[in-house]
Coordinates of C-alpha atoms in Angstrom, one line a residue:
Chain A
M1 CA 0.0 0.0 0.0
S2 CA 1.4 3.3 -1.0
T3 CA -1.2 5.3 0.9
Q4 CA 0.8 4.9 4.1
S5 CA 2.0 8.4 4.8
D6 CA 5.0 9.0 7.0
I7 CA 3.4 11.1 9.7
E8 CA 5.9 12.0 12.4
P9 CA 4.6 12.4 15.9
L10 CA 3.9 16.0 16.9
A11 CA 6.8 17.5 18.7
G12 CA 6.4 17.1 22.4
V13 CA 3.4 14.7 22.1
T14 CA 4.5 11.3 23.2
P15 CA 2.0 8.6 24.1
A16 CA 2.0 8.0 27.9
G17 CA 4.0 5.0 28.7
A18 CA 5.5 4.6 25.3
R19 CA 9.1 3.8 25.0
P20 CA 10.4 5.9 22.1
S21 CA 13.7 4.0 21.9
R22 CA 11.8 0.8 21.0
R23 CA 9.5 2.5 18.6
K24 CA 10.8 3.1 15.1
G25 CA 8.3 5.0 13.1
R26 CA 4.6 4.2 13.7
D27 CA 4.5 0.4 13.7
N28 CA 4.4 -1.6 16.9
R29 CA 6.9 -4.4 16.7
R30 CA 5.5 -6.7 19.3
F31 CA 3.3 -9.6 18.2
P32 CA -0.3 -8.4 18.7
L33 CA -1.5 -10.7 21.4
F34 CA -5.2 -9.9 20.6
L35 CA -4.7 -11.9 17.4
L36 CA -4.5 -15.1 19.3
P37 CA -8.3 -15.7 19.6
V38 CA -8.6 -14.6 15.9
L39 CA -6.0 -17.2 14.9
A40 CA -7.8 -19.8 17.0
F41 CA -11.0 -19.0 15.1
Y42 CA -9.3 -19.3 11.7
L43 CA -7.6 -22.5 12.8
L44 CA -10.8 -24.2 13.7
F45 CA -13.2 -22.8 11.1
F46 CA -10.9 -22.4 8.1
G47 CA -7.6 -24.3 8.6
Y48 CA -9.0 -27.4 10.0
P49 CA -11.8 -27.8 7.4
L50 CA -9.3 -27.4 4.6
L51 CA -6.8 -29.9 6.1
R52 CA -9.7 -32.3 6.8
I53 CA -10.6 -32.3 3.1
F54 CA -7.1 -33.5 2.3
W55 CA -7.2 -36.1 5.1
Q56 CA -10.7 -37.3 4.2
S57 CA -9.6 -37.8 0.6
V58 CA -7.3 -40.7 1.6
T59 CA -9.5 -42.3 4.4
D60 CA -12.7 -44.2 4.1
M61 CA -15.8 -43.6 6.3
G62 CA -14.4 -46.0 8.9
G63 CA -11.2 -44.0 9.2
T64 CA -8.8 -46.4 7.5
F65 CA -6.2 -45.2 5.0
T66 CA -7.2 -45.9 1.4
L67 CA -6.4 -44.5 -2.1
D68 CA -9.4 -46.1 -3.7
A69 CA -11.2 -42.8 -4.4
W70 CA -8.0 -41.4 -6.1
V71 CA -7.8 -44.5 -8.2
M72 CA -11.4 -44.2 -9.1
L73 CA -10.9 -40.6 -10.2
L74 CA -7.9 -41.7 -12.4
E75 CA -9.6 -44.7 -13.9
E76 CA -13.1 -43.3 -14.7
P77 CA -13.1 -41.3 -17.9
A78 CA -16.5 -39.8 -17.0
Y79 CA -14.7 -37.7 -14.3
W80 CA -12.1 -36.5 -16.7
K81 CA -14.8 -35.4 -18.9
V82 CA -16.4 -33.4 -16.0
L83 CA -13.0 -31.8 -15.3
G84 CA -12.5 -31.0 -19.0
Y85 CA -16.0 -29.5 -19.3
T86 CA -15.5 -27.4 -16.1
G87 CA -12.2 -26.0 -17.5
L88 CA -13.7 -25.4 -20.9
L89 CA -16.7 -23.6 -19.4
G90 CA -14.3 -21.4 -17.5
V91 CA -12.3 -20.5 -20.6
I92 CA -15.4 -19.8 -22.8
T93 CA -17.0 -17.7 -20.1
L94 CA -13.7 -15.8 -19.7
T95 CA -13.4 -15.1 -23.4
I96 CA -17.0 -13.8 -23.6
T97 CA -16.7 -11.6 -20.5
L98 CA -13.3 -10.3 -21.6
I99 CA -14.6 -9.2 -25.0
A100 CA -17.8 -7.7 -23.7
G101 CA -16.3 -6.3 -20.5
Y102 CA -13.4 -4.6 -22.2
T103 CA -15.7 -3.0 -24.8
V104 CA -18.2 -1.7 -22.3
A105 CA -15.5 -0.5 -19.9
Y106 CA -13.8 1.4 -22.8
W107 CA -17.1 2.9 -23.8
L108 CA -17.9 4.0 -20.3
V109 CA -14.5 5.5 -19.7
K110 CA -14.9 7.7 -22.9
L111 CA -18.3 8.9 -21.8
N112 CA -18.7 12.1 -19.9
K113 CA -18.7 11.7 -16.1
T114 CA -22.4 12.2 -15.5
W115 CA -23.4 9.6 -18.0
A116 CA -20.8 7.2 -16.8
V117 CA -22.0 7.4 -13.2
I118 CA -25.7 6.9 -14.3
L119 CA -24.8 4.0 -16.6
M120 CA -22.6 2.4 -13.9
A121 CA -25.8 1.6 -12.1
F122 CA -26.6 -0.9 -14.9
V123 CA -23.4 -2.7 -13.8
L124 CA -23.5 -2.2 -10.1
I125 CA -27.2 -3.2 -9.5
P126 CA -26.7 -6.7 -10.9
F127 CA -23.2 -6.8 -9.2
W128 CA -24.9 -6.1 -5.9
S129 CA -27.8 -8.5 -6.3
S130 CA -27.7 -12.1 -5.1
G131 CA -26.2 -14.6 -7.6
L132 CA -29.1 -16.9 -6.9
V133 CA -31.7 -14.3 -7.8
R134 CA -29.8 -13.5 -11.0
T135 CA -29.7 -17.1 -12.0
Y136 CA -33.3 -17.6 -11.1
A137 CA -34.1 -14.7 -13.4
W138 CA -32.6 -16.6 -16.3
L139 CA -34.8 -19.6 -15.4
V140 CA -37.8 -17.3 -15.7
I141 CA -36.6 -15.9 -19.0
L142 CA -35.4 -19.1 -20.6
G143 CA -37.8 -21.7 -19.1
R144 CA -40.3 -23.8 -21.2
Q145 CA -43.1 -21.4 -20.3
G146 CA -40.6 -18.6 -19.7
V147 CA -40.7 -15.0 -20.9
L148 CA -38.7 -15.6 -24.1
N149 CA -40.8 -18.6 -25.2
T150 CA -44.1 -16.9 -24.5
F151 CA -42.9 -13.9 -26.4
L152 CA -41.8 -15.9 -29.4
T153 CA -45.1 -18.0 -29.5
D154 CA -47.3 -14.9 -29.0
F155 CA -45.7 -13.3 -32.1
G156 CA -46.0 -16.5 -34.0
L157 CA -42.3 -16.9 -34.5
I158 CA -42.3 -20.5 -33.1
D159 CA -45.0 -23.1 -32.6
T160 CA -43.6 -25.2 -29.8
P161 CA -41.4 -23.8 -27.0
I162 CA -37.7 -24.1 -27.4
A163 CA -35.9 -26.0 -24.7
F164 CA -33.2 -23.6 -23.6
I165 CA -32.8 -25.1 -20.1
G166 CA -30.4 -27.9 -20.0
T167 CA -28.2 -26.6 -22.9
N168 CA -24.7 -25.5 -22.9
T169 CA -25.8 -22.1 -24.3
A170 CA -28.0 -21.4 -21.3
V171 CA -25.3 -22.3 -18.8
V172 CA -22.5 -20.3 -20.7
F173 CA -24.8 -17.3 -21.1
A174 CA -26.0 -17.2 -17.5
L175 CA -22.5 -17.7 -16.2
A176 CA -21.1 -15.0 -18.4
Y177 CA -23.9 -12.8 -17.3
Y178 CA -23.2 -13.5 -13.7
L179 CA -19.4 -12.8 -14.0
L180 CA -19.5 -9.8 -16.5
P181 CA -19.8 -7.1 -13.8
Y182 CA -16.5 -8.3 -12.2
M183 CA -14.7 -8.0 -15.5
I184 CA -16.2 -4.6 -16.3
L185 CA -15.4 -3.2 -12.9
S186 CA -11.8 -4.5 -12.9
I187 CA -11.0 -3.1 -16.3
Y188 CA -12.9 0.1 -15.7
S189 CA -11.1 1.0 -12.5
V190 CA -7.7 0.6 -14.3
M191 CA -8.8 2.5 -17.4
N192 CA -10.2 5.3 -15.3
G193 CA -6.7 5.9 -13.8
I194 CA -4.9 6.2 -17.2
D195 CA -3.7 9.7 -18.0
R196 CA -5.5 10.8 -21.3
N197 CA -2.6 13.1 -22.1
L198 CA -0.5 10.0 -23.0
L199 CA -3.0 9.2 -25.8
L200 CA -3.0 12.9 -27.0
A201 CA 0.8 12.8 -27.0
A202 CA 0.9 9.7 -29.1
R203 CA -1.6 11.3 -31.6
N204 CA 0.5 14.5 -31.7
L205 CA 3.5 12.5 -32.6
G206 CA 1.6 11.1 -35.6
A207 CA 0.1 7.9 -34.4
S208 CA -3.2 6.9 -35.9
P209 CA -6.0 6.4 -33.3
F210 CA -5.7 2.7 -33.6
R211 CA -1.9 2.8 -33.2
A212 CA -2.3 5.0 -30.1
F213 CA -4.8 2.6 -28.7
R214 CA -2.7 -0.5 -29.4
H215 CA 0.7 0.8 -28.3
V216 CA -0.2 3.2 -25.5
F217 CA -3.7 2.6 -24.1
F218 CA -4.0 -1.2 -24.4
P219 CA -0.7 -2.1 -22.6
L220 CA -1.7 0.2 -19.7
T221 CA -5.0 -1.6 -19.2
R222 CA -3.2 -5.0 -18.8
P223 CA -3.4 -5.1 -15.0
G224 CA -7.2 -4.7 -15.2
I225 CA -7.4 -7.5 -17.9
L226 CA -5.3 -9.8 -15.8
A227 CA -7.2 -9.1 -12.6
G228 CA -10.6 -9.5 -14.2
S229 CA -9.7 -12.6 -16.1
Y230 CA -8.3 -14.2 -13.0
M231 CA -11.4 -13.5 -11.0
V232 CA -13.8 -14.5 -13.7
F233 CA -12.0 -17.8 -14.3
M234 CA -11.7 -18.7 -10.6
L235 CA -15.3 -17.9 -9.8
G236 CA -16.5 -19.6 -13.1
I237 CA -15.0 -23.0 -12.4
G238 CA -16.2 -22.9 -8.8
M239 CA -19.7 -21.9 -9.6
Y240 CA -22.4 -24.3 -8.4
I241 CA -25.9 -22.7 -8.8
T242 CA -25.7 -21.7 -12.4
P243 CA -25.0 -25.2 -13.9
A244 CA -27.2 -26.8 -11.2
M245 CA -30.2 -24.6 -12.0
L246 CA -29.9 -24.1 -15.8
G247 CA -28.0 -27.1 -16.9
G248 CA -28.9 -30.7 -17.6
P249 CA -27.0 -34.0 -17.3
G250 CA -24.7 -32.8 -20.1
Q251 CA -23.7 -29.7 -18.1
T252 CA -22.2 -31.5 -15.1
T253 CA -19.3 -29.5 -13.6
L254 CA -16.9 -30.3 -10.8
P255 CA -18.8 -28.4 -8.0
L256 CA -22.0 -30.3 -9.1
V257 CA -20.3 -33.7 -8.7
I258 CA -18.9 -32.6 -5.3
A259 CA -22.4 -31.7 -4.1
I260 CA -23.9 -34.9 -5.5
Q261 CA -21.3 -37.0 -3.7
I262 CA -22.2 -35.3 -0.3
N263 CA -25.9 -35.0 -0.6
E264 CA -26.9 -38.1 -2.6
A265 CA -24.1 -40.6 -2.8
M266 CA -23.0 -39.9 0.8
D267 CA -19.4 -40.6 -0.4
W268 CA -17.4 -38.2 1.6
T269 CA -14.1 -39.6 0.5
F270 CA -14.8 -39.1 -3.2
A271 CA -16.3 -35.7 -2.5
A272 CA -13.0 -34.8 -0.7
V273 CA -10.9 -36.1 -3.6
L274 CA -12.8 -33.8 -6.1
S275 CA -12.5 -30.9 -3.6
V276 CA -8.8 -31.4 -3.4
V277 CA -8.6 -31.3 -7.2
L278 CA -10.5 -28.0 -7.3
L279 CA -8.5 -26.7 -4.4
L280 CA -5.2 -27.5 -6.1
V281 CA -6.2 -25.9 -9.3
T282 CA -7.4 -22.7 -7.6
G283 CA -4.5 -22.7 -5.1
L284 CA -1.9 -23.0 -7.9
M285 CA -3.6 -20.2 -9.8
Q286 CA -3.6 -18.0 -6.8
L287 CA 0.1 -18.6 -6.1
G288 CA 0.8 -17.7 -9.7
A289 CA -1.5 -14.6 -9.6
N290 CA 0.1 -13.2 -6.4
R291 CA 3.0 -12.1 -8.5
F292 CA 1.0 -9.8 -10.7
L293 CA -2.1 -9.0 -8.8
D294 CA -2.7 -6.6 -6.0
F295 CA -5.9 -8.0 -4.4
E296 CA -6.5 -5.1 -2.1
R297 CA -6.5 -2.6 -4.9
L298 CA -8.5 -4.9 -7.0
W299 CA -11.4 -5.2 -4.6
G300 CA -11.0 -1.9 -2.9
G301 CA -11.6 -0.2 -6.3
A302 CA -14.4 -2.4 -7.3
R303 CA -16.8 -2.0 -4.4
Chain B
M1 CA -11.4 7.6 -43.1
T2 CA -13.5 9.8 -40.7
R3 CA -16.6 8.0 -41.8
R4 CA -15.0 4.6 -40.9
I5 CA -14.1 5.9 -37.4
N6 CA -17.6 7.2 -36.9
L7 CA -19.0 3.9 -37.9
G8 CA -16.7 2.2 -35.4
N9 CA -17.8 4.6 -32.6
L10 CA -21.4 3.9 -33.5
A11 CA -20.9 0.1 -33.4
L12 CA -19.0 0.5 -30.0
S13 CA -21.9 2.5 -28.6
V14 CA -24.6 0.2 -29.8
F15 CA -22.8 -2.9 -28.6
S16 CA -22.1 -1.4 -25.2
I17 CA -25.7 -0.2 -24.7
L18 CA -26.9 -3.6 -25.7
I19 CA -24.7 -5.3 -23.1
L20 CA -25.7 -2.8 -20.4
L21 CA -29.4 -3.5 -21.2
I22 CA -28.8 -7.3 -21.0
L23 CA -27.1 -6.7 -17.6
I24 CA -30.1 -4.9 -16.1
A25 CA -33.0 -6.7 -18.0
P26 CA -33.3 -9.9 -15.9
I27 CA -33.5 -7.9 -12.7
L28 CA -36.2 -5.6 -14.2
I29 CA -38.1 -8.7 -15.5
I30 CA -38.1 -10.4 -12.1
F31 CA -39.3 -7.1 -10.6
M32 CA -42.1 -6.8 -13.0
V33 CA -43.4 -10.4 -13.0
S34 CA -43.5 -10.3 -9.2
F35 CA -46.5 -8.0 -9.6
T36 CA -48.5 -10.3 -11.9
P37 CA -52.1 -11.1 -10.9
T38 CA -51.9 -14.5 -12.8
E39 CA -50.9 -17.9 -11.5
M40 CA -48.2 -18.2 -14.1
L41 CA -45.2 -15.9 -14.7
H42 CA -46.3 -13.5 -17.5
F43 CA -44.2 -10.9 -19.1
P44 CA -45.3 -8.2 -19.4
P45 CA -47.7 -8.9 -16.5
P46 CA -51.3 -8.5 -17.7
G47 CA -52.2 -6.4 -14.6
F48 CA -50.9 -5.2 -11.3
S49 CA -51.4 -7.1 -8.0
L50 CA -49.7 -7.6 -4.7
R51 CA -51.1 -11.1 -4.3
W52 CA -47.6 -12.8 -4.5
Y53 CA -46.2 -10.4 -1.9
E54 CA -49.2 -11.3 0.3
A55 CA -48.5 -15.0 -0.4
Y56 CA -44.9 -14.4 0.7
F57 CA -45.7 -12.5 3.9
S58 CA -48.4 -14.8 5.0
D59 CA -46.6 -18.1 4.5
P60 CA -45.0 -19.3 7.7
K61 CA -42.3 -21.2 5.7
W62 CA -41.1 -18.1 3.9
M63 CA -41.3 -16.0 7.1
T64 CA -39.2 -18.6 9.0
A65 CA -36.6 -18.4 6.2
T66 CA -36.7 -14.6 6.2
R67 CA -36.2 -14.4 10.0
V68 CA -33.3 -17.0 9.9
S69 CA -31.6 -14.9 7.1
F70 CA -31.9 -11.6 9.0
V71 CA -30.7 -13.1 12.3
V72 CA -27.8 -14.9 10.7
A73 CA -26.8 -11.9 8.6
A74 CA -27.0 -9.5 11.7
L75 CA -24.9 -11.9 13.8
T76 CA -22.4 -12.3 11.0
A77 CA -22.1 -8.5 10.7
V78 CA -21.3 -8.1 14.4
F79 CA -19.0 -11.1 14.6
S80 CA -17.1 -10.2 11.4
L81 CA -16.7 -6.6 12.6
V82 CA -15.1 -7.7 15.9
I83 CA -12.7 -10.2 14.2
G84 CA -12.2 -8.0 11.2
F85 CA -11.4 -4.9 13.3
A86 CA -8.7 -6.9 15.3
I87 CA -7.1 -8.2 12.1
S88 CA -7.2 -4.7 10.5
V89 CA -5.4 -3.1 13.5
A90 CA -2.8 -5.9 13.5
L91 CA -2.2 -5.4 9.7
V92 CA -2.0 -1.6 9.7
R93 CA -0.3 -0.9 13.0
Y94 CA 1.9 -3.9 13.9
R95 CA 4.9 -5.4 12.3
F96 CA 5.4 -9.1 13.1
F97 CA 6.6 -12.3 11.6
G98 CA 3.9 -13.9 9.3
K99 CA 2.0 -10.7 8.6
A100 CA 1.9 -11.3 4.8
G101 CA 0.8 -14.9 5.5
L102 CA -2.0 -13.6 7.8
R103 CA -3.2 -11.2 5.1
M104 CA -3.3 -14.0 2.5
L105 CA -5.1 -16.4 4.9
V106 CA -7.8 -13.8 5.7
M107 CA -8.3 -12.7 2.1
S108 CA -8.2 -16.1 0.5
P109 CA -11.9 -17.0 1.1
M110 CA -12.8 -14.3 -1.4
I111 CA -11.2 -16.2 -4.3
L112 CA -11.4 -19.8 -3.0
P113 CA -14.5 -21.6 -4.5
K114 CA -17.1 -21.4 -1.8
I115 CA -18.1 -25.0 -2.3
I116 CA -14.7 -26.1 -0.9
I117 CA -15.3 -24.1 2.3
A118 CA -18.8 -25.5 2.5
V119 CA -17.5 -29.1 2.2
G120 CA -14.8 -28.7 4.7
L121 CA -17.1 -27.0 7.2
Y122 CA -19.7 -29.7 6.6
F123 CA -17.2 -32.4 7.6
L124 CA -16.3 -30.3 10.8
Y125 CA -19.9 -29.6 11.8
V126 CA -21.0 -33.2 11.4
K127 CA -18.1 -34.2 13.6
L128 CA -18.9 -31.5 16.2
R129 CA -22.6 -32.2 15.9
I130 CA -23.4 -28.6 15.3
L131 CA -24.7 -28.9 11.7
G132 CA -27.8 -26.8 11.2
T133 CA -27.3 -24.5 14.2
T134 CA -27.4 -20.8 13.8
G135 CA -24.0 -20.2 15.4
A136 CA -22.3 -22.7 13.1
L137 CA -23.7 -20.9 10.0
V138 CA -22.7 -17.5 11.4
M139 CA -19.1 -18.7 11.8
A140 CA -19.2 -20.0 8.2
H141 CA -20.6 -16.7 6.8
S142 CA -18.0 -14.8 8.8
I143 CA -15.2 -16.6 7.1
I144 CA -16.5 -15.2 3.7
A145 CA -17.5 -11.8 5.1
I146 CA -14.4 -10.9 7.0
P147 CA -12.2 -10.1 3.9
Y148 CA -14.6 -7.3 2.9
V149 CA -14.6 -5.9 6.4
V150 CA -10.8 -6.0 6.6
M151 CA -10.5 -4.3 3.2
I152 CA -12.8 -1.5 4.1
I153 CA -11.4 -0.9 7.7
T154 CA -7.7 -1.2 6.8
A155 CA -8.2 1.4 4.0
S156 CA -9.7 3.7 6.6
L157 CA -7.1 3.0 9.2
Y158 CA -4.3 3.8 6.8
S159 CA -5.7 7.3 6.3
F160 CA -6.5 7.9 10.0
D161 CA -4.3 10.5 11.6
R162 CA -2.8 8.7 14.6
R163 CA -1.7 11.9 16.1
L164 CA -5.3 12.4 17.3
E165 CA -5.0 9.2 19.3
W166 CA -1.6 10.2 20.7
A167 CA -3.0 13.5 21.7
A168 CA -5.7 11.8 23.7
R169 CA -3.1 9.5 25.4
S170 CA -0.8 12.4 26.2
L171 CA -3.8 14.0 27.9
G172 CA -4.0 10.9 30.1
A173 CA -6.4 8.5 28.4
S174 CA -5.6 4.8 28.6
P175 CA -4.9 3.1 25.3
L176 CA -8.3 1.4 25.2
R177 CA -10.0 4.7 26.1
A178 CA -8.2 6.5 23.4
V179 CA -9.3 3.9 20.8
W180 CA -12.9 3.9 22.1
L181 CA -13.3 7.7 22.3
I182 CA -11.1 8.8 19.3
T183 CA -10.3 6.0 16.9
I184 CA -13.6 4.2 16.7
P185 CA -15.8 7.3 16.2
N186 CA -13.4 8.4 13.5
L187 CA -13.7 5.1 11.7
K188 CA -17.5 5.1 11.9
P189 CA -18.2 5.2 8.2
A190 CA -15.8 2.3 7.6
I191 CA -17.3 0.3 10.5
L192 CA -20.8 0.9 9.2
G193 CA -19.7 0.0 5.7
G194 CA -17.9 -3.1 6.7
G195 CA -20.8 -4.2 8.8
L196 CA -23.3 -3.7 6.0
F197 CA -21.1 -5.5 3.6
A198 CA -20.8 -8.5 5.9
F199 CA -24.6 -8.4 6.3
V200 CA -25.2 -8.6 2.6
A201 CA -22.5 -11.2 2.1
S202 CA -24.3 -13.4 4.5
F203 CA -27.8 -12.5 3.3
D204 CA -26.9 -13.4 -0.3
D205 CA -25.0 -16.6 0.3
I206 CA -26.5 -19.8 -1.1
I207 CA -23.7 -22.4 -1.2
L208 CA -22.8 -22.4 2.5
S209 CA -26.5 -22.3 3.4
L210 CA -27.2 -25.3 1.1
F211 CA -24.7 -27.5 3.0
L212 CA -25.0 -26.1 6.5
T213 CA -28.6 -25.4 7.3
K214 CA -31.5 -27.7 8.3
L215 CA -34.4 -28.0 5.9
T216 CA -36.7 -27.0 8.7
E217 CA -34.8 -23.8 9.3
P218 CA -33.4 -22.7 5.9
T219 CA -32.1 -19.3 5.0
L220 CA -34.1 -17.3 2.4
P221 CA -31.8 -18.3 -0.5
R222 CA -32.1 -22.0 0.4
Q223 CA -35.9 -21.7 0.6
I224 CA -35.9 -20.1 -2.8
W225 CA -33.7 -23.0 -4.0
V226 CA -36.1 -25.6 -2.6
N227 CA -39.1 -23.9 -4.2
V228 CA -37.4 -23.4 -7.6
Q229 CA -36.9 -27.2 -7.8
Q230 CA -40.6 -27.8 -7.3
T231 CA -42.6 -25.2 -9.1
I232 CA -42.4 -22.0 -11.1
D233 CA -44.3 -20.0 -8.5
P234 CA -44.5 -16.2 -8.8
T235 CA -44.0 -16.0 -5.0
I236 CA -40.3 -16.7 -5.7
A237 CA -40.3 -13.6 -7.9
A238 CA -41.7 -11.6 -5.1
V239 CA -39.1 -13.0 -2.6
S240 CA -36.3 -12.4 -5.1
T241 CA -37.4 -8.8 -5.6
F242 CA -37.4 -8.3 -1.8
M243 CA -33.9 -9.9 -1.5
T244 CA -32.6 -7.7 -4.3
V245 CA -33.9 -4.5 -2.7
V246 CA -32.2 -5.5 0.6
S247 CA -28.8 -6.3 -1.0
V248 CA -28.8 -3.3 -3.4
L249 CA -29.9 -0.9 -0.7
G250 CA -27.3 -2.3 1.7
L251 CA -24.4 -2.0 -0.7
W252 CA -25.5 1.3 -2.0
L253 CA -25.3 2.6 1.6
V254 CA -21.8 1.1 1.8
A255 CA -20.8 3.1 -1.3
L256 CA -22.3 6.2 0.2
A257 CA -20.4 5.7 3.4
Q258 CA -17.2 5.1 1.5
R259 CA -17.7 8.3 -0.5
G260 CA -18.4 10.2 2.7
L261 CA -15.1 8.8 4.0
K262 CA -13.2 10.0 1.0
K263 CA -14.6 13.5 1.2
G264 CA -13.5 13.5 4.9

């Protein structure tokens, strides 16, 4: 954080009981003891559950060590298909949101301030609404007796309702819809901070508008693209409700299989194996992303 | 040349406006169909009626879910504020071994797929025999709400002038008294914002609720989920509209508080 200013204590004002010799600058160098209960909370409700998933993935319900569930994952091609489908869904969603999000963010940044603020509501209201409600809305629109089918039949464009639910199109569309605000906001916040004079300078030096965009503006927006893409992909592959509500048997993703293992098959071990896979994928991505992403700025700017 | 650029600009505008309309349309559609007088979902609704809101507010099942959601969200807000405030102070004002690790630990639930947190907590809660209790759900929601609280409060702590606190202490206030009388009142917008954010994060959650609540005492999103599986019932549209109003209002207030903070 660069906002940390170096404020020197007022001359003559020293905190009662403070030992100036041990205090360099403003930071307290002792370990904050009040963190101990906080750490205990995280250990029990976050650390333990995550470790338990790893442990559960190699033990059966009786508690004995077994690698059966891992072998099952490796040997059953159906699960590989699920993994592949989940990844593909993430990539397609990412591509759609990136194209749509970049365009909209670019357009909003070029608008005058008043209009940009007004139109931002179109992005923020969905962003602030519950994901469940927004997914349910697509069920209402795309359902057999939904808004779109009624509209099309009323105007005589179709005779029998089209089955949108249970198709890849419905899932991809609703997923992209859910994640688009994240992309727009990530890119917009970066674009908004770019000095326009740089573009003017490039134009003055004889660059065409396209060249100025490609060689000056676009490279500067890269942090926003990376941040948005990372977030959209991570949220996309971990999304449960969209494929569950709008997909059919052909749209089974990794989170769906995990839920089925727990709620229906009661197979904790296999649920744990699949969770470990998802955890490893996201964990590795987060480690990679830590190098180029500043998460605090990312979210601080977005909300 | 100029013509081509104008055409490009036109295409850009049309495309962007279209996307923005698609973004808002589903919410407007849900809002409108919730007022339909008919048994089925009709768009545009053939009339105006509040019957589905009546159905919502007179159904004990929906009312239980609404109460559970509000209670859990309020408790989550309070608990996340306490934990989040402690973490924020540690991150901003202390220097200690493992600080970067603590930050990553606290922030990671924001990116981690929620279903993983849900599965892990499910295992833990079954073992502790607390699955389905209010307290257990509040702890779970706090894990996902604390990152937002920490983000908002650290930002505000960084810009807080500590000399005010030191002045209080030089005038004889104890450290706790200085924090209580000087620091906390100054951080009011951030505390309010963080609390509201935690409230909405809990109120909107579906995944943790699906795994960690009892069917007899579901949260509002879980009750919606259950009903969606059974029927296309306009009551769900009414409940959804209600939920959207609560979340959007809550986060809009957060934005206002943040803006007030920036202006000083």
